[in-house]
Coordinates of C-alpha atoms and ligand atoms in Angstrom, one line a residue:
X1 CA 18.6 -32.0 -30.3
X2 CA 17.1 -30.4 -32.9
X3 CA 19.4 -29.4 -35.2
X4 CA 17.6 -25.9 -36.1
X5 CA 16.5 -25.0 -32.8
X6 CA 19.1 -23.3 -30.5
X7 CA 18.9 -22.0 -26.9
X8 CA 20.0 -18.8 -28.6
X9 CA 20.4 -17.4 -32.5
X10 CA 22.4 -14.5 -32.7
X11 CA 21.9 -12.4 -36.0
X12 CA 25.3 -10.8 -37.3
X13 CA 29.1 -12.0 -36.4
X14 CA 30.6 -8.8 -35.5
X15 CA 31.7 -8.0 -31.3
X16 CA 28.3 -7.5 -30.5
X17 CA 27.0 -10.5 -31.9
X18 CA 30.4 -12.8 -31.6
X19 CA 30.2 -11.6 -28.1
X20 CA 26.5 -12.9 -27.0
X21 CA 27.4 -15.7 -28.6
X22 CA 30.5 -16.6 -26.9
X23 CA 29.4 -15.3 -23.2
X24 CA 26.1 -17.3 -24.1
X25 CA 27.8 -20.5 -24.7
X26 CA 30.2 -20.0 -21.9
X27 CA 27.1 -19.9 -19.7
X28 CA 26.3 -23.3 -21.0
X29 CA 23.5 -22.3 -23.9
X30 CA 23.4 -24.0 -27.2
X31 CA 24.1 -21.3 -29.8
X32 CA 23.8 -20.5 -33.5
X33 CA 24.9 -17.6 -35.1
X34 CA 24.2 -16.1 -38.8
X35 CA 27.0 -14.3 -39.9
X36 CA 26.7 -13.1 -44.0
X37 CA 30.8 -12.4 -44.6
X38 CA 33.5 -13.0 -42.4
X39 CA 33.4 -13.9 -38.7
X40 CA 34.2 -10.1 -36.7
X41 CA 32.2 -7.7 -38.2
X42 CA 33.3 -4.2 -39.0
X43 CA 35.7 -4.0 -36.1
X44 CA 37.6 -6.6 -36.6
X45 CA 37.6 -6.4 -40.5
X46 CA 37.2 -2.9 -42.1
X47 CA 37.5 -0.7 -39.1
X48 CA 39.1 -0.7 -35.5
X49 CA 41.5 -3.3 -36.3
X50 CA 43.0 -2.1 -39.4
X51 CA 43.1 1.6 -38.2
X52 CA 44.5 1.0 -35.6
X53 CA 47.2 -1.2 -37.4
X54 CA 47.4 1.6 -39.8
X55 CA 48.5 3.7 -37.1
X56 CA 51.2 1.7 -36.1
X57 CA 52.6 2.0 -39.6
X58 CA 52.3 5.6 -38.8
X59 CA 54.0 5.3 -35.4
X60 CA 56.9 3.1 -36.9
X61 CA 57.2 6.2 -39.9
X62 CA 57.6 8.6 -37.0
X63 CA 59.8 6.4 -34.9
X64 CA 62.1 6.3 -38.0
X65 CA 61.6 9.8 -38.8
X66 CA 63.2 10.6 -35.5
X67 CA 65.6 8.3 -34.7
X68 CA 68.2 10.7 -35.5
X69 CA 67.2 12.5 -32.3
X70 CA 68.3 9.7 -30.1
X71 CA 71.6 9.2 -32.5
X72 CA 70.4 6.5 -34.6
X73 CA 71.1 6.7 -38.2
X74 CA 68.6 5.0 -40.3
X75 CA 69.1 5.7 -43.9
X76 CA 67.0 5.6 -46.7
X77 CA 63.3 5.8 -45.4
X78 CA 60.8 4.4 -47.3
X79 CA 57.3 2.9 -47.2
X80 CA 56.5 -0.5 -48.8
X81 CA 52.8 0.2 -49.3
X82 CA 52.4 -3.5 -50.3
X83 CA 54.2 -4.8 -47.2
X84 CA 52.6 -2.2 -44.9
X85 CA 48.8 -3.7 -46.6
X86 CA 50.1 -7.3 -46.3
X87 CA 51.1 -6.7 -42.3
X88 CA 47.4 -5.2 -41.8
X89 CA 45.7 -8.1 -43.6
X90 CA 47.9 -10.8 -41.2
X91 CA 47.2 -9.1 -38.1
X92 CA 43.0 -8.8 -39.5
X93 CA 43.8 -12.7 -40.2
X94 CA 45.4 -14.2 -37.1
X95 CA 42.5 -12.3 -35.6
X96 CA 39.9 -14.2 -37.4
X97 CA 41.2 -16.8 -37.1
X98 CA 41.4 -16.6 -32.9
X99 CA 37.8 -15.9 -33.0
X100 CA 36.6 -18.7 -35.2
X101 CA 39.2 -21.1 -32.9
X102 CA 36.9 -19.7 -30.2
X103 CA 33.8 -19.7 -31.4
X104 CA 34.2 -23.8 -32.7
X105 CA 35.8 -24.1 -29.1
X106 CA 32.8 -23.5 -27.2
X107 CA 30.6 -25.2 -30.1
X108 CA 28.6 -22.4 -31.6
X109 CA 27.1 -23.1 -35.0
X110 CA 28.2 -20.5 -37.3
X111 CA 26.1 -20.0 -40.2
X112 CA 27.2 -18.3 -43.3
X113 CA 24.5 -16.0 -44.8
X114 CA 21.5 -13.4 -44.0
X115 CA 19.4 -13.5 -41.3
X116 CA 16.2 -12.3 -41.1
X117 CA 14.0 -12.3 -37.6
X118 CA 10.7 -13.3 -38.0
X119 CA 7.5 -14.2 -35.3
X120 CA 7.6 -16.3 -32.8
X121 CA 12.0 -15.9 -32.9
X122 CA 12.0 -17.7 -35.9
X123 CA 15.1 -16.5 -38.0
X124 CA 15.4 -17.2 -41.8
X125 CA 18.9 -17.5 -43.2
X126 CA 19.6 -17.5 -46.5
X127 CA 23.5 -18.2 -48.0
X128 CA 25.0 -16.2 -50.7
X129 CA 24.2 -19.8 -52.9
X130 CA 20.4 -19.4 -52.3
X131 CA 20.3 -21.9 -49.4
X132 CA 17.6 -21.6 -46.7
X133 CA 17.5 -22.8 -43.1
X134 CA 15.0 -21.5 -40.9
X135 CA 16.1 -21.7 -37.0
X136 CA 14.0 -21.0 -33.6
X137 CA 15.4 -19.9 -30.7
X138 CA 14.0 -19.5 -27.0
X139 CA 15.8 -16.1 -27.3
X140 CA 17.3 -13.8 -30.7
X141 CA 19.8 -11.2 -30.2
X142 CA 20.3 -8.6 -33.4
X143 CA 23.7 -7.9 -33.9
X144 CA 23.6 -6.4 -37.2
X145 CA 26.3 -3.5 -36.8
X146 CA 26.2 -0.4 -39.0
X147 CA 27.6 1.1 -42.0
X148 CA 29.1 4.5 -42.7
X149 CA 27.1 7.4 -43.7
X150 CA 27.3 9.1 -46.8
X151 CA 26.5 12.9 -48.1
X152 CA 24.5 13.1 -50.9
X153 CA 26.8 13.5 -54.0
X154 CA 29.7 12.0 -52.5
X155 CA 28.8 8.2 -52.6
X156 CA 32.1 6.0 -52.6
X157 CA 33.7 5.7 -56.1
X158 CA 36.3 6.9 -57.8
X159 CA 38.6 9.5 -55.8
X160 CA 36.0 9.1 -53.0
X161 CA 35.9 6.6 -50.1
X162 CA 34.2 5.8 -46.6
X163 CA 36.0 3.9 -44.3
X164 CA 34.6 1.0 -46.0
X165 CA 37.0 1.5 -48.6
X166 CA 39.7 2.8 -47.1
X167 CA 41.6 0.1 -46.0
X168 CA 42.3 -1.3 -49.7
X169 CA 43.8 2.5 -51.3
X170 CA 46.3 1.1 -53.8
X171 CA 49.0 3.5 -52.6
X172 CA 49.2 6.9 -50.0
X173 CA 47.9 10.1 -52.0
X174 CA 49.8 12.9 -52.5
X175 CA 46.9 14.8 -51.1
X176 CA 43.9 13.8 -49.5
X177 CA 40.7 15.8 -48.1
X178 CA 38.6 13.9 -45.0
X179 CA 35.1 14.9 -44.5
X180 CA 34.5 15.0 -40.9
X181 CA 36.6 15.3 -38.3
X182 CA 35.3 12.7 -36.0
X183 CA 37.0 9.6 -34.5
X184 CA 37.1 7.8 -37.4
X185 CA 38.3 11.2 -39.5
X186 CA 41.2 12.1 -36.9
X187 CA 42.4 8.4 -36.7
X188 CA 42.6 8.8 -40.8
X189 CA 43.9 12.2 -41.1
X190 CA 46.3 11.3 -38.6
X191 CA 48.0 8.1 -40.3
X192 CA 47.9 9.8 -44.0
X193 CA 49.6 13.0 -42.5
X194 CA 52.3 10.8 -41.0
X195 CA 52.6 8.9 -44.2
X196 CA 53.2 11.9 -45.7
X197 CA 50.2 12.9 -47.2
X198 CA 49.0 16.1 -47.1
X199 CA 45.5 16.7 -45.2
X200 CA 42.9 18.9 -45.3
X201 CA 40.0 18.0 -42.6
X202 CA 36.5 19.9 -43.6
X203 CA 34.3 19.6 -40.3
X204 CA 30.8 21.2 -40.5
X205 CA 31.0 22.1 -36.5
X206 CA 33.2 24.6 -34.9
X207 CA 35.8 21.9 -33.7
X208 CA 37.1 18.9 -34.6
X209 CA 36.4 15.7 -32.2
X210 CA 33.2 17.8 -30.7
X211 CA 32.8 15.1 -28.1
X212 CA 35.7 15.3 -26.3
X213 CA 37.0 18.3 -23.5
X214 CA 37.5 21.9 -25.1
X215 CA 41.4 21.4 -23.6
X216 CA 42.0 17.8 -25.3
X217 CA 40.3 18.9 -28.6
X218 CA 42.8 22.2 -28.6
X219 CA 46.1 19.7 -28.3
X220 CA 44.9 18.0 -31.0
X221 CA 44.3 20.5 -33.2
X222 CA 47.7 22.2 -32.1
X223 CA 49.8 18.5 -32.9
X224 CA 47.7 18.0 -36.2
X225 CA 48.8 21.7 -37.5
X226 CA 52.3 20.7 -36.3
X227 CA 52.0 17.5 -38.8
X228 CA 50.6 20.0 -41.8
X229 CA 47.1 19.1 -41.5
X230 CA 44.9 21.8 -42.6
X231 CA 41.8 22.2 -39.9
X232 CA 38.9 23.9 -41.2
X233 CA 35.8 24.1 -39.4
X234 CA 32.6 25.2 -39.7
X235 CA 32.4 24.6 -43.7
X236 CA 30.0 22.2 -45.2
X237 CA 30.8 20.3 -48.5
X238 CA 28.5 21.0 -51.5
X239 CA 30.4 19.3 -54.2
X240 CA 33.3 17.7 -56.2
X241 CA 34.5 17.8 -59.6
X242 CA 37.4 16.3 -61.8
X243 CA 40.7 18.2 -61.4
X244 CA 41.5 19.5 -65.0
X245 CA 45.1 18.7 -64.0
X246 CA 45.1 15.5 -62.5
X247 CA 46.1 13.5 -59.7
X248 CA 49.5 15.0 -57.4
X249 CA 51.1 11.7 -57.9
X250 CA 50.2 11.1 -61.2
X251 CA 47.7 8.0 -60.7
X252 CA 44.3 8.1 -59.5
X253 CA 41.7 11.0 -60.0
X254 CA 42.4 14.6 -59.3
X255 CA 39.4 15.9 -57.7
X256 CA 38.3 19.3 -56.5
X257 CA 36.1 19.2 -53.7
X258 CA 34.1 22.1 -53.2
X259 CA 33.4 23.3 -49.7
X260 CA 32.2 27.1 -47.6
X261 CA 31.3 29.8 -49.6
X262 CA 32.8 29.4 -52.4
X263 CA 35.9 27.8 -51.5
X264 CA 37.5 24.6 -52.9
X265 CA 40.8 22.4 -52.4
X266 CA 42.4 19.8 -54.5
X267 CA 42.9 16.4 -53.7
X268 CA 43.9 12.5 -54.9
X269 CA 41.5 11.0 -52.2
X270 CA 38.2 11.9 -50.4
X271 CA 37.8 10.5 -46.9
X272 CA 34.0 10.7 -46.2
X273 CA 33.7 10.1 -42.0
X274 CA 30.8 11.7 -41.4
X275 CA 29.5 9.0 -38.8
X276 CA 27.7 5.5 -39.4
X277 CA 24.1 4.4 -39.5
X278 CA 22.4 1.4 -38.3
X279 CA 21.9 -1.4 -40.8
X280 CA 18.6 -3.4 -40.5
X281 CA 17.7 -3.4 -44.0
X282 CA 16.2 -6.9 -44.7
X283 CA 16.4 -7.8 -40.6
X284 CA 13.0 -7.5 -39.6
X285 CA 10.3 -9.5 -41.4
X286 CA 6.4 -7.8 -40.6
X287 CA 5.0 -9.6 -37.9
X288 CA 7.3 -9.0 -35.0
X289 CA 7.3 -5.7 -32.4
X290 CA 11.1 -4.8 -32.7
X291 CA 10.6 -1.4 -33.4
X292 CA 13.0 1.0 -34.5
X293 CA 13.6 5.1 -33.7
X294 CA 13.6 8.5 -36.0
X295 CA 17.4 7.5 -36.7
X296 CA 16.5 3.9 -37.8
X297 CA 18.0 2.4 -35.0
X298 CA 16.3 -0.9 -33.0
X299 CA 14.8 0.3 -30.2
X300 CA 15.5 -1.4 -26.6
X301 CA 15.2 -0.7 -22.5
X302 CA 18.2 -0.4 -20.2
X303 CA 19.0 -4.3 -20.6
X304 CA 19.0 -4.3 -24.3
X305 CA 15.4 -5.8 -24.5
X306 CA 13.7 -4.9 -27.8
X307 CA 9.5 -5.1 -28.0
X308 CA 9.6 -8.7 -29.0
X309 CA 9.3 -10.8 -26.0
X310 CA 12.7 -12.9 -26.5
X311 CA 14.3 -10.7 -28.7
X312 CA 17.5 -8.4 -27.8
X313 CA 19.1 -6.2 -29.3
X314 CA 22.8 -4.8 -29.3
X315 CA 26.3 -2.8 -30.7
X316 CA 26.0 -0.4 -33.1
X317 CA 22.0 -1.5 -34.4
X318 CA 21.0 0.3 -31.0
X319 CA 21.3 3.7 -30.2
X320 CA 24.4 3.5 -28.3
X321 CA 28.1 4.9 -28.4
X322 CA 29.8 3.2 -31.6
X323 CA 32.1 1.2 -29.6
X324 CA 32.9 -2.8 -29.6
X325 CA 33.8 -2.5 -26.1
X326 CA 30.1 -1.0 -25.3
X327 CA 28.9 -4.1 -27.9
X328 CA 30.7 -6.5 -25.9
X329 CA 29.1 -5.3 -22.6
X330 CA 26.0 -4.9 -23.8
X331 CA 26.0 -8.0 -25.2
X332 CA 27.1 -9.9 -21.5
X333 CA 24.1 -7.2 -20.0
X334 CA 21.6 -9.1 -22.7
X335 CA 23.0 -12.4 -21.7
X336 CA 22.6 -12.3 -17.9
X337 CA 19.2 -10.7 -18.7
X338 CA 17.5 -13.7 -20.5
X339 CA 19.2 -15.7 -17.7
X340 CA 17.4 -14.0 -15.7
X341 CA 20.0 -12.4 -13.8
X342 CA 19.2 -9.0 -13.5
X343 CA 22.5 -7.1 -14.8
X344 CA 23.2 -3.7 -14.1
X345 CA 22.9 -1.5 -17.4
X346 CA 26.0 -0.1 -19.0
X347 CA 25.9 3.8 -18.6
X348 CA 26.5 5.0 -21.7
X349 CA 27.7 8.5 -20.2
X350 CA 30.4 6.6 -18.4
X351 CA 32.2 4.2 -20.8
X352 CA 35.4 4.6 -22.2
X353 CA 36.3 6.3 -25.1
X354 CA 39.7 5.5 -27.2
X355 CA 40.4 7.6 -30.3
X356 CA 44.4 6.2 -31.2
X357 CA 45.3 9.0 -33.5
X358 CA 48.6 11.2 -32.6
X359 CA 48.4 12.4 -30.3
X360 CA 45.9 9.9 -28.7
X361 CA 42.7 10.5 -27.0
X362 CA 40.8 8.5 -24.1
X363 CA 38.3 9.8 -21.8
X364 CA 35.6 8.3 -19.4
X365 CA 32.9 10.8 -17.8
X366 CA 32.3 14.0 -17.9
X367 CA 33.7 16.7 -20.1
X368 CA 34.3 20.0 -18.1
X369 CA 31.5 21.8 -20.5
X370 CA 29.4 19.0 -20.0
X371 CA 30.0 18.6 -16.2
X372 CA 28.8 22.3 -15.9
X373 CA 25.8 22.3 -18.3
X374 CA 24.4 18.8 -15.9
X375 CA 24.6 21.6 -13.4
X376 CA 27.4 20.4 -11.1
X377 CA 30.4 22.8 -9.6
X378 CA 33.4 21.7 -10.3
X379 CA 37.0 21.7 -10.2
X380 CA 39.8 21.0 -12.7
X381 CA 43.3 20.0 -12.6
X382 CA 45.3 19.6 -15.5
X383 CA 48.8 18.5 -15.9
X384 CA 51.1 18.3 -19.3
X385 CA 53.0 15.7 -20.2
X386 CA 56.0 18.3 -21.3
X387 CA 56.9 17.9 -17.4
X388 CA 56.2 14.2 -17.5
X389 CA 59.9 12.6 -17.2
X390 CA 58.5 9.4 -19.4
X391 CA 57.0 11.5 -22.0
X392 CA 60.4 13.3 -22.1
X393 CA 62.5 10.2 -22.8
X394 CA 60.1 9.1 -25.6
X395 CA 60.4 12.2 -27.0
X396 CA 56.8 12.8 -26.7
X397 CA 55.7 15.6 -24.4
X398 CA 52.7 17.0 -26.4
X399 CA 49.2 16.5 -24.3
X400 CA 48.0 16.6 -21.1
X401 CA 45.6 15.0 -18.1
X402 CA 42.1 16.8 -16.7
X403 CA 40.6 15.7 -14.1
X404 CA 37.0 17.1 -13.4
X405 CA 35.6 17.0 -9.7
X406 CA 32.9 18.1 -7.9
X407 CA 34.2 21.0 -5.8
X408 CA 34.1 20.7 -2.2
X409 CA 33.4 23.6 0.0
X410 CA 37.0 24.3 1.0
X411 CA 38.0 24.4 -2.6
X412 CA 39.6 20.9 -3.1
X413 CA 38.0 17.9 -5.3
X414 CA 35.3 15.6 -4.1
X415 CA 34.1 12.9 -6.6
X416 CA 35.9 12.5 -9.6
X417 CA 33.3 13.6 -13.0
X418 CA 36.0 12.9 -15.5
X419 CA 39.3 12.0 -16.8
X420 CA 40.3 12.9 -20.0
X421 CA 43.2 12.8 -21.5
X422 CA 45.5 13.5 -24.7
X423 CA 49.3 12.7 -25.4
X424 CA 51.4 9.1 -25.8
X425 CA 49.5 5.7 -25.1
X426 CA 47.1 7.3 -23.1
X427 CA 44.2 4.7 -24.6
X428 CA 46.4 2.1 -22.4
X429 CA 46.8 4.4 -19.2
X430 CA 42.8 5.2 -19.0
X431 CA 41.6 2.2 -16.8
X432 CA 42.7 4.1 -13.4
X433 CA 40.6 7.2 -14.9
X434 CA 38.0 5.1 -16.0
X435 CA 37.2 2.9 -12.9
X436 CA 37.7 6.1 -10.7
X437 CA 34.7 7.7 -12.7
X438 CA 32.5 4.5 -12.8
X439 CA 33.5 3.9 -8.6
X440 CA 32.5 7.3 -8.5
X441 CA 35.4 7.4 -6.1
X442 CA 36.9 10.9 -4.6
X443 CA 39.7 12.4 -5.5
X444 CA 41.0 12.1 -1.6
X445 CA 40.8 8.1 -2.4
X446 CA 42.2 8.0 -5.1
X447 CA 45.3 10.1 -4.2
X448 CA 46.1 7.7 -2.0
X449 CA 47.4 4.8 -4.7
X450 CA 50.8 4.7 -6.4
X451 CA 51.9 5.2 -9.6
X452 CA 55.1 3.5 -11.0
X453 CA 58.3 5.8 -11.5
X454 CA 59.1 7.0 -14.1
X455 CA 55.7 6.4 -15.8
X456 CA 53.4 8.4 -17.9
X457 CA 50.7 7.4 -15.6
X458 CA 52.0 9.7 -13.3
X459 CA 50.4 12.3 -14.9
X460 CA 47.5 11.1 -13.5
X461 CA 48.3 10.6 -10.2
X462 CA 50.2 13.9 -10.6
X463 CA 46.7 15.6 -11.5
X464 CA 44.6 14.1 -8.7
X465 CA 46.8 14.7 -5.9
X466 CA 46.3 18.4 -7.3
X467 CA 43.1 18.4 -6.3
X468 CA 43.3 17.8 -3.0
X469 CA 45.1 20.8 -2.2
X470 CA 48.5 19.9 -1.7
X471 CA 51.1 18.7 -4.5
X472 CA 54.4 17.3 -5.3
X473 CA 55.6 18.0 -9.3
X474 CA 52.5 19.7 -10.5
Ligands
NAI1 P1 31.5 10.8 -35.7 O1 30.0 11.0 -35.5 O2 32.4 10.6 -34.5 O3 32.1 12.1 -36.4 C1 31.5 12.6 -37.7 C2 31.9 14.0 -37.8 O4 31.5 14.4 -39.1 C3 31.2 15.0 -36.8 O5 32.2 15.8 -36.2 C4 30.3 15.7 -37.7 O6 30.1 17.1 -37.2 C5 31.0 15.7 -39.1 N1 30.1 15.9 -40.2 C6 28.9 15.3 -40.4 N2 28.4 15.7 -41.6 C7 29.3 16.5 -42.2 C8 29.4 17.2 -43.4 N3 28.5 17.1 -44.3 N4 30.6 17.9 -43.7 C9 31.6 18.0 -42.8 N5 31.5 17.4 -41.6 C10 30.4 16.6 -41.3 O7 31.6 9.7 -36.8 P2 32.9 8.9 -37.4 O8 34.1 9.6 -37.1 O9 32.5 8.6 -38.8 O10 32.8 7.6 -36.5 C11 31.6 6.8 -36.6 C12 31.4 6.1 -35.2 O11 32.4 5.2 -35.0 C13 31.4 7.1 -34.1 O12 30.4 6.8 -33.2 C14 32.8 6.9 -33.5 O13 32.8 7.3 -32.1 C15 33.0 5.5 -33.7 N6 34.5 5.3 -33.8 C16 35.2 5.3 -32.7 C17 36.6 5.2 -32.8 C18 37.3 5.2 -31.6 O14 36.8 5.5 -30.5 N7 38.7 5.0 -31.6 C19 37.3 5.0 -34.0 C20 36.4 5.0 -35.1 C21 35.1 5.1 -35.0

């Protein structure tokens, strides 16, 4: 074979692009992929991975915190900001590890450097030494990711960070200020507030977590008052200064950041999550069709196609949910496409969502605002986890289940529109939610299965059999 040709050349290492590659070589294809800095991308590296390990810390803090409750002394508390780092960095590791075990195991070439697509799916890749192979491939997939968004004036530096950053703050501020109240800004708000910082959370729209159900968004904001963080919404940032007095804890930079009409807080750290962009800069050489949109993402049809005959495109460099479980299904949709296989498209209004702050967030489908504004009548049921005899043995009742249906003529539930749903682990009890929205089963169907007792997943099975009219608990 020729070394620099390759069934398939993948550009950019992250789950997107590890994922065509490893599905593509699982299918039998020869593979290379250009990776510029370490094997998983942002997800694996500087962003779900390490949040959600973050949280963990913060779940162990609480744990501890309340132990008492349940008649376990544990004294003193204290956080080892070097251990909890170190912990992080050996999960991120192991992880790394496991996917470059995997990637050798099904004998894709893993190049280190940039990649840049040119005609004809000839991609040049250049190493951080200067070095240049140029591959071919019968088929490209861009991979390239995306990288956090920034407000003019508050570039990272100093007190102020994207999520970039985040990951490597030499201790827990005293105070810290997050700039959009997002995923990425709950998840963060969430694990300083536990760590004891305190939070202030400046979101330029009415709400925080604007995506998800009015009811799931409300138990949020209820549970992050009840931690001390300070909500405000509808303010837009226009600056930040030096503190004249300092940093809370006495290291770092006291900063003011200025925000409303007038109004200003202090802090020690600035959390900037105010969304991420595609990155393409220095993809694309001229000469190929992959075009890209108003928001600089690569355009592509239903099965990830870009215009470039060959080419594909898919994760966060397309305009898709920010998700590595939508990369990775993209990427098996592009796959089975240039295998000619004809794959279903992933429906971007039906994947699931997972935000892992406390309380946690999943959700699949329709909101109940958004169920009504596609013009459908519905039903809800919603059920609280303060009733839930799980929840109440862990201690944690705050959240609840909705389920949104279309409403049948006699008043009960037909098809199922959406789950949503708030409180403990509930980004491990979506997948019954989740496939009832994608079956696009009915809420008589679905009453029919079992859930474990005692479980938290009785909630859901709680809020369903509502529906139809008749109940047990709820
Ligand atoms: P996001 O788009 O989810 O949220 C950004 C928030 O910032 C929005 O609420 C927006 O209104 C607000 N905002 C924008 N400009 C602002 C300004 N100047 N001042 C104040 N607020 C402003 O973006 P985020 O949280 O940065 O996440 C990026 C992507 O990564 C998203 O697509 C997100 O869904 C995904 N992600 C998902 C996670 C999960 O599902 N667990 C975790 C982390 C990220």
């Amino acid at each position: 074979m020729d070394t620099t040709h390759f069934d398939l050349v993948v550009i950019g290492g992250g789950p997107g692009g590890y994922a065509a590659a490893l599905y593509a070589a699982s299918a039998g294809l020869q593979v290379a992929m250009v990776e510029r800095d370490t094997v998983g991308g942002t997800c694996l590296n500087r962003g779900c991975i390490p949040a959600k390990e973050l949280l963990e810390t913060a779940a162990v803090v609480r744990t501890v915190k309340h132990a008492g409750d349940f008649g376990v002394v544990v004294e003193p508390k204290a956080l080892d900001w070097t251990v909890t780092q170190g912990r992080k960095q050996a999960v991120i590791d192991k992880l790394v590890g496991g996917l470059g075990q995997l990637l050798k195991g099904r004998k894709v070439t893993v190049l280190n450097g940039t990649g840049t697509l040119g005609p004809s799916r000839t991609v040049e890749v250049v190493a951080a030494t200067g070095e240049r192979v140029t591959l071919t491939g019968d088929a490209v997939v861009l991979a390239s990711g995306s990288v956090p968004r920034t407000i003019p004036g508050f570039e990272p530096g100093g007190a102020v960070v994207t999520s970039d950053e985040f990951f490597h703050i030499p201790q827990v501020p005293y105070r810290a200020v997050v700039i959009g109240g997002g995923a990425i800004g709950c998840e963060f708000a969430s694990t300083l507030a536990d760590l004891g910082s305190q939070v202030t959370i400046l979101e330029a729209l009415p709400k925080i977590l604007p995506g998800c159900d009015d009811d799931v968004t409300r138990v949020v904001q209820q549970a992050f008052k009840k931690k001390g963080i300070d909500i405000r919404t509808g303010v837009a940032v226009t600056g930040h200064r030096r503190s004249p007095t300092g940093a809370g804890t006495g290291a770092g930079t006291g900063t003011v950041v200025e925000f409303g009409e007038g109004e200003e807080v202090e802090c020690d750290l600035v959390v900037v999550s105010v969304g991420r962009r595609p990155l393409t800069e220095g993809l694309l050489r001229p000469g190929t069709l992959v075009g890209t949109g108003p928001r600089g993402h690569i355009e592509v049809d239903a099965t990830c196609r870009t215009a470039e005959p060959g080419v594909w495109a898919v994760g966060d460099v397309i305009d898709s949910p920010q998700l590595a479980h939508v990369a990775f299904a993209e990427a098996i949709v592009a796959i089975k496409d240039l295998l000619g296989e004809d794959p279903a498209p992933v429906d971007d209004g039906k994947v699931p969502w997972a935000i892992y702050c406390h309380p946690e967030v999943a959700f699949a489908g329709y909101s109940e605002a958004a169920a009504k504004e596609a013009g459908y009548d519905v039903v809800t049921s919603r059920h609280r986890f303060a009733g839930n005899s799980r929840a109440q043995i862990l201690g944690e009742t705050d959240g609840l289940v909705k389920i949104i249906a279309e409403r049948n003529e006699d008043g009960t539930g037909g098809r199922i529109l959406g789950v949503h749903m708030v409180g403990p682990w509930v980004t491990e009890q979506l997948s019954g939610g989740y496939l009832a929205v994608n079956w696009e089963a009915t809420v008589d169907e679905v009453a029919e299965f079992l859930q474990p007792h005692p479980s938290l997943t009785e909630l859901f099975g709680e809020s369903v059999l509502a529906l139809t009219g008749r109940s047990l608990h709820g």
